[in-house]
Amino acid sequence: GIQVEQSPPDLILQEGANSTLRCNFSDSVNNLQWFHQNPWGQLINLFYIPSGTKQNGRLSATTVATERYSLLYISSSQTTDSGVYFCAVGGSGTYKYIFGTGTRLKVLA
Amino acid sequence: DGGITQSPKYLFRKEGQNVTLSCEQNLNHDAMYWYRQDPGQGLRLIYYSQIVNDFQKGDIAEGYSVSREKKESFPLTVTSAQKNPTAFYLCASSPSQGARDTEAFFGQGTRLTVV
């Protein structure tokens, strides 16, 4: 099955800093999503981005499907950005979403 | 409001008991999923269903059972055969694979603890 790797596993930033999170996947995918898991466990949808580039406020994402990776950019980070960021992918002809192990982000005031 | 509702939020189970976790969605989605998350880990797929009266095993289905009698509902039963059931359980739904956008949405989760 598809393997999903996220990097870095842990990231500590000072408030106001920028960061880039990476998601590599081992096979072609039809679906790709980025989520933020808050301290209460809720998974918040950030982007549905099987290809191309999207932006939403301070966050943006780019997926290069042909090279099997996606990037999540966080600019001017805030303490509320802390949590775990997951990448999830779904392959062709399957409903199965496979999750990476996540990037744990802590933003310090 | 459209969304996915999981209940209960917290559940305590004695060893040897079966328990059922509820998941209801009003998004008119065809597909529904159950995931398990252990502390500090990612999400692992337990079962998924593409359509009413049909479901498939995910990567860690042993000790779990599901049903899909209605489009809106996908309950998960954690049986006594599940050796280590203490975990955070998340339910999700998405449109069918034939849809242009198959974005998945998650419920708020159920924390199950075996006492």
PDB file of C-alpha atoms in Angstrom:
ATOM      1  CA  GLY A   1       0.000   0.000   0.000  1.00  0.00           C
ATOM      2  CA  ILE A   2       0.874   3.654  -0.164  1.00  0.00           C
ATOM      3  CA  GLN A   3       3.435   4.874   2.365  1.00  0.00           C
ATOM      4  CA  VAL A   4       3.225   8.426   3.702  1.00  0.00           C
ATOM      5  CA  GLU A   5       6.144  10.158   5.386  1.00  0.00           C
ATOM      6  CA  GLN A   6       5.995  13.548   7.058  1.00  0.00           C
ATOM      7  CA  SER A   7       8.878  15.749   8.065  1.00  0.00           C
ATOM      8  CA  PRO A   8      10.043  17.116  10.357  1.00  0.00           C
ATOM      9  CA  PRO A   9       8.494  14.991  13.122  1.00  0.00           C
ATOM     10  CA  ASP A  10       8.798  17.835  15.639  1.00  0.00           C
ATOM     11  CA  LEU A  11       9.143  21.577  15.194  1.00  0.00           C
ATOM     12  CA  ILE A  12       9.484  24.381  17.715  1.00  0.00           C
ATOM     13  CA  LEU A  13       9.076  27.972  16.511  1.00  0.00           C
ATOM     14  CA  GLN A  14       9.055  31.410  17.986  1.00  0.00           C
ATOM     15  CA  GLU A  15       5.834  33.318  17.392  1.00  0.00           C
ATOM     16  CA  GLY A  16       6.014  35.164  14.083  1.00  0.00           C
ATOM     17  CA  ALA A  17       8.327  32.673  12.376  1.00  0.00           C
ATOM     18  CA  ASN A  18       7.558  30.877   9.122  1.00  0.00           C
ATOM     19  CA  SER A  19       7.731  27.122   8.552  1.00  0.00           C
ATOM     20  CA  THR A  20       7.389  24.461   5.874  1.00  0.00           C
ATOM     21  CA  LEU A  21       6.021  20.991   6.538  1.00  0.00           C
ATOM     22  CA  ARG A  22       6.559  18.213   4.019  1.00  0.00           C
ATOM     23  CA  CYS A  23       4.563  15.123   3.046  1.00  0.00           C
ATOM     24  CA  ASN A  24       6.091  12.480   0.762  1.00  0.00           C
ATOM     25  CA  PHE A  25       4.045   9.600  -0.619  1.00  0.00           C
ATOM     26  CA  SER A  26       5.139   6.449  -2.361  1.00  0.00           C
ATOM     27  CA  ASP A  27       2.581   6.108  -5.174  1.00  0.00           C
ATOM     28  CA  SER A  28       0.204   8.161  -7.271  1.00  0.00           C
ATOM     29  CA  VAL A  29      -2.781   9.528  -5.347  1.00  0.00           C
ATOM     30  CA  ASN A  30      -6.230  10.830  -6.187  1.00  0.00           C
ATOM     31  CA  ASN A  31      -6.824  12.598  -2.890  1.00  0.00           C
ATOM     32  CA  LEU A  32      -4.609  14.510  -0.499  1.00  0.00           C
ATOM     33  CA  GLN A  33      -5.634  16.469   2.566  1.00  0.00           C
ATOM     34  CA  TRP A  34      -3.871  18.435   5.293  1.00  0.00           C
ATOM     35  CA  PHE A  35      -5.354  18.473   8.788  1.00  0.00           C
ATOM     36  CA  HIS A  36      -4.557  20.244  12.047  1.00  0.00           C
ATOM     37  CA  GLN A  37      -5.296  18.253  15.195  1.00  0.00           C
ATOM     38  CA  ASN A  38      -5.996  20.567  18.105  1.00  0.00           C
ATOM     39  CA  PRO A  39      -5.242  19.744  21.765  1.00  0.00           C
ATOM     40  CA  TRP A  40      -8.750  18.268  22.192  1.00  0.00           C
ATOM     41  CA  GLY A  41      -8.164  15.807  19.362  1.00  0.00           C
ATOM     42  CA  GLN A  42     -10.405  17.431  16.795  1.00  0.00           C
ATOM     43  CA  LEU A  43      -9.146  17.143  13.214  1.00  0.00           C
ATOM     44  CA  ILE A  44      -9.583  20.451  11.427  1.00  0.00           C
ATOM     45  CA  ASN A  45      -9.588  20.424   7.631  1.00  0.00           C
ATOM     46  CA  LEU A  46      -6.923  22.757   6.255  1.00  0.00           C
ATOM     47  CA  PHE A  47      -6.687  21.876   2.574  1.00  0.00           C
ATOM     48  CA  TYR A  48      -8.027  19.353   0.102  1.00  0.00           C
ATOM     49  CA  ILE A  49      -5.232  19.509  -2.449  1.00  0.00           C
ATOM     50  CA  PRO A  50      -4.561  16.485  -4.702  1.00  0.00           C
ATOM     51  CA  SER A  51      -2.622  18.829  -6.993  1.00  0.00           C
ATOM     52  CA  GLY A  52      -1.769  22.489  -7.425  1.00  0.00           C
ATOM     53  CA  THR A  53      -1.545  25.331  -4.929  1.00  0.00           C
ATOM     54  CA  LYS A  54      -4.066  26.798  -2.498  1.00  0.00           C
ATOM     55  CA  GLN A  55      -3.934  29.574   0.064  1.00  0.00           C
ATOM     56  CA  ASN A  56      -6.072  30.354   3.077  1.00  0.00           C
ATOM     57  CA  GLY A  57      -4.904  33.317   5.116  1.00  0.00           C
ATOM     58  CA  ARG A  58      -1.503  32.583   6.659  1.00  0.00           C
ATOM     59  CA  LEU A  59      -1.556  29.013   5.400  1.00  0.00           C
ATOM     60  CA  SER A  60      -0.838  27.740   1.932  1.00  0.00           C
ATOM     61  CA  ALA A  61      -0.202  24.326   0.404  1.00  0.00           C
ATOM     62  CA  THR A  62       1.318  22.950  -2.754  1.00  0.00           C
ATOM     63  CA  THR A  63       1.085  19.409  -4.096  1.00  0.00           C
ATOM     64  CA  VAL A  64       3.349  18.221  -6.913  1.00  0.00           C
ATOM     65  CA  ALA A  65       1.636  14.950  -7.724  1.00  0.00           C
ATOM     66  CA  THR A  66       4.139  13.896 -10.389  1.00  0.00           C
ATOM     67  CA  GLU A  67       6.964  14.126  -7.841  1.00  0.00           C
ATOM     68  CA  ARG A  68       4.858  12.641  -5.020  1.00  0.00           C
ATOM     69  CA  TYR A  69       5.094  15.327  -2.392  1.00  0.00           C
ATOM     70  CA  SER A  70       3.074  18.084  -0.784  1.00  0.00           C
ATOM     71  CA  LEU A  71       4.160  21.091   1.257  1.00  0.00           C
ATOM     72  CA  LEU A  72       2.270  23.050   3.890  1.00  0.00           C
ATOM     73  CA  TYR A  73       3.485  26.587   4.550  1.00  0.00           C
ATOM     74  CA  ILE A  74       2.682  28.432   7.769  1.00  0.00           C
ATOM     75  CA  SER A  75       3.601  32.099   7.820  1.00  0.00           C
ATOM     76  CA  SER A  76       3.739  34.459  10.817  1.00  0.00           C
ATOM     77  CA  SER A  77       3.026  31.576  13.175  1.00  0.00           C
ATOM     78  CA  GLN A  78       0.854  32.089  16.253  1.00  0.00           C
ATOM     79  CA  THR A  79       0.595  30.088  19.469  1.00  0.00           C
ATOM     80  CA  THR A  80      -2.802  28.834  18.325  1.00  0.00           C
ATOM     81  CA  ASP A  81      -1.055  27.086  15.424  1.00  0.00           C
ATOM     82  CA  SER A  82       0.403  24.595  17.904  1.00  0.00           C
ATOM     83  CA  GLY A  83      -0.730  21.006  17.538  1.00  0.00           C
ATOM     84  CA  VAL A  84      -0.167  18.124  15.175  1.00  0.00           C
ATOM     85  CA  TYR A  85      -0.378  18.488  11.407  1.00  0.00           C
ATOM     86  CA  PHE A  86      -1.333  15.409   9.420  1.00  0.00           C
ATOM     87  CA  CYS A  87      -1.162  14.653   5.732  1.00  0.00           C
ATOM     88  CA  ALA A  88      -3.588  11.994   4.438  1.00  0.00           C
ATOM     89  CA  VAL A  89      -3.667  10.486   0.962  1.00  0.00           C
ATOM     90  CA  GLY A  90      -6.017   8.267  -1.009  1.00  0.00           C
ATOM     91  CA  GLY A  91      -4.930   6.218  -3.996  1.00  0.00           C
ATOM     92  CA  SER A  92      -6.647   5.578  -7.300  1.00  0.00           C
ATOM     93  CA  GLY A  93      -9.731   3.352  -7.074  1.00  0.00           C
ATOM     94  CA  THR A  94      -9.778   3.230  -3.301  1.00  0.00           C
ATOM     95  CA  TYR A  95     -11.643   4.955  -0.524  1.00  0.00           C
ATOM     96  CA  LYS A  96      -8.843   4.345   1.946  1.00  0.00           C
ATOM     97  CA  TYR A  97      -7.205   7.456   3.352  1.00  0.00           C
ATOM     98  CA  ILE A  98      -3.697   6.700   4.641  1.00  0.00           C
ATOM     99  CA  PHE A  99      -2.281   9.054   7.240  1.00  0.00           C
ATOM    100  CA  GLY A 100       1.276  10.089   7.854  1.00  0.00           C
ATOM    101  CA  THR A 101       2.656  10.097  11.406  1.00  0.00           C
ATOM    102  CA  GLY A 102       2.303  13.849  11.678  1.00  0.00           C
ATOM    103  CA  THR A 103       4.424  16.899  12.476  1.00  0.00           C
ATOM    104  CA  ARG A 104       4.144  18.129  16.066  1.00  0.00           C
ATOM    105  CA  LEU A 105       4.386  21.916  16.060  1.00  0.00           C
ATOM    106  CA  LYS A 106       4.867  24.059  19.131  1.00  0.00           C
ATOM    107  CA  VAL A 107       4.814  27.833  18.759  1.00  0.00           C
ATOM    108  CA  LEU A 108       6.313  29.771  21.665  1.00  0.00           C
ATOM    109  CA  ALA A 109       5.088  33.221  22.692  1.00  0.00           C
TER     110      ALA A 109
ATOM    111  CA  ASP B   1     -25.581  22.603  10.808  1.00  0.00           C
ATOM    112  CA  GLY B   2     -24.112  19.865   8.621  1.00  0.00           C
ATOM    113  CA  GLY B   3     -21.516  17.647  10.168  1.00  0.00           C
ATOM    114  CA  ILE B   4     -20.516  14.415  11.832  1.00  0.00           C
ATOM    115  CA  THR B   5     -21.600  13.585  15.360  1.00  0.00           C
ATOM    116  CA  GLN B   6     -19.852  10.986  17.473  1.00  0.00           C
ATOM    117  CA  SER B   7     -21.123   9.803  20.829  1.00  0.00           C
ATOM    118  CA  PRO B   8     -20.287   9.424  23.557  1.00  0.00           C
ATOM    119  CA  LYS B   9     -17.294  11.713  23.921  1.00  0.00           C
ATOM    120  CA  TYR B  10     -15.834   9.542  26.705  1.00  0.00           C
ATOM    121  CA  LEU B  11     -16.524   5.851  27.278  1.00  0.00           C
ATOM    122  CA  PHE B  12     -15.326   3.485  29.950  1.00  0.00           C
ATOM    123  CA  ARG B  13     -15.492  -0.249  29.449  1.00  0.00           C
ATOM    124  CA  LYS B  14     -14.808  -3.160  31.698  1.00  0.00           C
ATOM    125  CA  GLU B  15     -12.627  -5.918  30.349  1.00  0.00           C
ATOM    126  CA  GLY B  16     -14.685  -8.549  28.550  1.00  0.00           C
ATOM    127  CA  GLN B  17     -17.496  -6.192  27.554  1.00  0.00           C
ATOM    128  CA  ASN B  18     -18.558  -5.158  24.088  1.00  0.00           C
ATOM    129  CA  VAL B  19     -19.231  -1.463  23.526  1.00  0.00           C
ATOM    130  CA  THR B  20     -20.689   0.408  20.564  1.00  0.00           C
ATOM    131  CA  LEU B  21     -19.548   3.830  19.400  1.00  0.00           C
ATOM    132  CA  SER B  22     -22.016   5.928  17.479  1.00  0.00           C
ATOM    133  CA  CYS B  23     -21.306   7.954  14.332  1.00  0.00           C
ATOM    134  CA  GLU B  24     -23.983   9.939  12.488  1.00  0.00           C
ATOM    135  CA  GLN B  25     -23.558  12.306   9.518  1.00  0.00           C
ATOM    136  CA  ASN B  26     -25.966  14.665   7.781  1.00  0.00           C
ATOM    137  CA  LEU B  27     -23.654  15.617   4.919  1.00  0.00           C
ATOM    138  CA  ASN B  28     -25.305  13.159   2.507  1.00  0.00           C
ATOM    139  CA  HIS B  29     -21.942  11.449   2.051  1.00  0.00           C
ATOM    140  CA  ASP B  30     -21.774   7.929   0.635  1.00  0.00           C
ATOM    141  CA  ALA B  31     -18.508   6.864   2.273  1.00  0.00           C
ATOM    142  CA  MET B  32     -17.823   6.556   6.001  1.00  0.00           C
ATOM    143  CA  TYR B  33     -14.723   5.504   7.935  1.00  0.00           C
ATOM    144  CA  TRP B  34     -13.509   4.528  11.394  1.00  0.00           C
ATOM    145  CA  TYR B  35      -9.966   5.300  12.537  1.00  0.00           C
ATOM    146  CA  ARG B  36      -8.075   4.534  15.705  1.00  0.00           C
ATOM    147  CA  GLN B  37      -5.431   6.845  17.198  1.00  0.00           C
ATOM    148  CA  ASP B  38      -3.055   5.822  19.980  1.00  0.00           C
ATOM    149  CA  PRO B  39      -1.220   8.469  22.049  1.00  0.00           C
ATOM    150  CA  GLY B  40       1.443  10.270  20.011  1.00  0.00           C
ATOM    151  CA  GLN B  41       0.627   8.263  16.914  1.00  0.00           C
ATOM    152  CA  GLY B  42      -1.074   8.778  13.571  1.00  0.00           C
ATOM    153  CA  LEU B  43      -4.466   7.451  12.525  1.00  0.00           C
ATOM    154  CA  ARG B  44      -5.001   3.847  11.456  1.00  0.00           C
ATOM    155  CA  LEU B  45      -8.000   2.667   9.441  1.00  0.00           C
ATOM    156  CA  ILE B  46     -10.293   0.115  11.119  1.00  0.00           C
ATOM    157  CA  TYR B  47     -13.227  -0.209   8.684  1.00  0.00           C
ATOM    158  CA  TYR B  48     -14.707   1.775   5.842  1.00  0.00           C
ATOM    159  CA  SER B  49     -17.971   1.720   3.927  1.00  0.00           C
ATOM    160  CA  GLN B  50     -18.546   2.986   0.408  1.00  0.00           C
ATOM    161  CA  ILE B  51     -22.309   2.507   0.382  1.00  0.00           C
ATOM    162  CA  VAL B  52     -25.206   1.283   2.505  1.00  0.00           C
ATOM    163  CA  ASN B  53     -25.052  -2.422   3.405  1.00  0.00           C
ATOM    164  CA  ASP B  54     -21.431  -2.703   2.316  1.00  0.00           C
ATOM    165  CA  PHE B  55     -18.187  -2.320   4.270  1.00  0.00           C
ATOM    166  CA  GLN B  56     -14.561  -3.419   4.057  1.00  0.00           C
ATOM    167  CA  LYS B  57     -11.843  -4.126   6.587  1.00  0.00           C
ATOM    168  CA  GLY B  58      -9.086  -1.626   6.998  1.00  0.00           C
ATOM    169  CA  ASP B  59      -5.620  -2.258   8.355  1.00  0.00           C
ATOM    170  CA  ILE B  60      -6.559  -3.113  11.959  1.00  0.00           C
ATOM    171  CA  ALA B  61     -10.059  -4.658  11.824  1.00  0.00           C
ATOM    172  CA  GLU B  62      -9.453  -7.546  14.240  1.00  0.00           C
ATOM    173  CA  GLY B  63     -11.634  -7.248  17.355  1.00  0.00           C
ATOM    174  CA  TYR B  64     -13.994  -4.707  15.773  1.00  0.00           C
ATOM    175  CA  SER B  65     -17.277  -4.949  13.896  1.00  0.00           C
ATOM    176  CA  VAL B  66     -19.437  -2.436  12.008  1.00  0.00           C
ATOM    177  CA  SER B  67     -22.794  -2.141  10.270  1.00  0.00           C
ATOM    178  CA  ARG B  68     -24.131   0.250   7.638  1.00  0.00           C
ATOM    179  CA  GLU B  69     -27.900  -0.104   7.583  1.00  0.00           C
ATOM    180  CA  LYS B  70     -28.519   3.599   6.899  1.00  0.00           C
ATOM    181  CA  LYS B  71     -26.566   6.113   4.849  1.00  0.00           C
ATOM    182  CA  GLU B  72     -26.337   8.451   7.829  1.00  0.00           C
ATOM    183  CA  SER B  73     -25.070   5.962  10.402  1.00  0.00           C
ATOM    184  CA  PHE B  74     -21.932   3.818  10.781  1.00  0.00           C
ATOM    185  CA  PRO B  75     -21.670   2.409  14.338  1.00  0.00           C
ATOM    186  CA  LEU B  76     -18.496   0.669  15.509  1.00  0.00           C
ATOM    187  CA  THR B  77     -18.561  -2.167  18.051  1.00  0.00           C
ATOM    188  CA  VAL B  78     -15.413  -2.836  20.018  1.00  0.00           C
ATOM    189  CA  THR B  79     -15.643  -6.468  21.011  1.00  0.00           C
ATOM    190  CA  SER B  80     -14.035  -8.332  23.884  1.00  0.00           C
ATOM    191  CA  ALA B  81     -11.693  -9.880  21.294  1.00  0.00           C
ATOM    192  CA  GLN B  82      -9.907  -6.530  20.876  1.00  0.00           C
ATOM    193  CA  LYS B  83      -6.887  -6.997  23.109  1.00  0.00           C
ATOM    194  CA  ASN B  84      -5.964  -3.354  23.631  1.00  0.00           C
ATOM    195  CA  PRO B  85      -9.027  -1.190  22.991  1.00  0.00           C
ATOM    196  CA  THR B  86      -7.998   1.900  24.975  1.00  0.00           C
ATOM    197  CA  ALA B  87      -7.587   4.588  22.295  1.00  0.00           C
ATOM    198  CA  PHE B  88      -9.116   7.623  20.616  1.00  0.00           C
ATOM    199  CA  TYR B  89     -11.628   6.661  17.895  1.00  0.00           C
ATOM    200  CA  LEU B  90     -12.440   8.990  15.018  1.00  0.00           C
ATOM    201  CA  CYS B  91     -15.225   8.661  12.479  1.00  0.00           C
ATOM    202  CA  ALA B  92     -15.138  10.365   9.078  1.00  0.00           C
ATOM    203  CA  SER B  93     -17.239  10.676   5.955  1.00  0.00           C
ATOM    204  CA  SER B  94     -16.642  11.754   2.365  1.00  0.00           C
ATOM    205  CA  PRO B  95     -18.437  11.887  -0.966  1.00  0.00           C
ATOM    206  CA  SER B  96     -18.086   8.869  -3.250  1.00  0.00           C
ATOM    207  CA  GLN B  97     -14.956   8.345  -5.315  1.00  0.00           C
ATOM    208  CA  GLY B  98     -16.900   9.321  -8.407  1.00  0.00           C
ATOM    209  CA  ALA B  99     -17.431  12.836  -7.090  1.00  0.00           C
ATOM    210  CA  ARG B 100     -15.164  15.637  -8.231  1.00  0.00           C
ATOM    211  CA  ASP B 101     -14.235  16.520  -4.668  1.00  0.00           C
ATOM    212  CA  THR B 102     -13.847  13.679  -2.168  1.00  0.00           C
ATOM    213  CA  GLU B 103     -12.772  15.717   0.847  1.00  0.00           C
ATOM    214  CA  ALA B 104     -13.196  13.819   4.117  1.00  0.00           C
ATOM    215  CA  PHE B 105     -14.567  15.375   7.301  1.00  0.00           C
ATOM    216  CA  PHE B 106     -14.128  14.073  10.833  1.00  0.00           C
ATOM    217  CA  GLY B 107     -16.202  13.913  13.977  1.00  0.00           C
ATOM    218  CA  GLN B 108     -14.885  15.057  17.351  1.00  0.00           C
ATOM    219  CA  GLY B 109     -13.915  11.549  18.443  1.00  0.00           C
ATOM    220  CA  THR B 110     -14.638   9.134  21.288  1.00  0.00           C
ATOM    221  CA  ARG B 111     -12.033   8.380  23.954  1.00  0.00           C
ATOM    222  CA  LEU B 112     -12.426   4.771  25.062  1.00  0.00           C
ATOM    223  CA  THR B 113     -10.774   3.566  28.245  1.00  0.00           C
ATOM    224  CA  VAL B 114     -10.777   0.013  29.547  1.00  0.00           C
ATOM    225  CA  VAL B 115     -10.988  -0.113  33.335  1.00  0.00           C
TER     226      VAL B 115
END
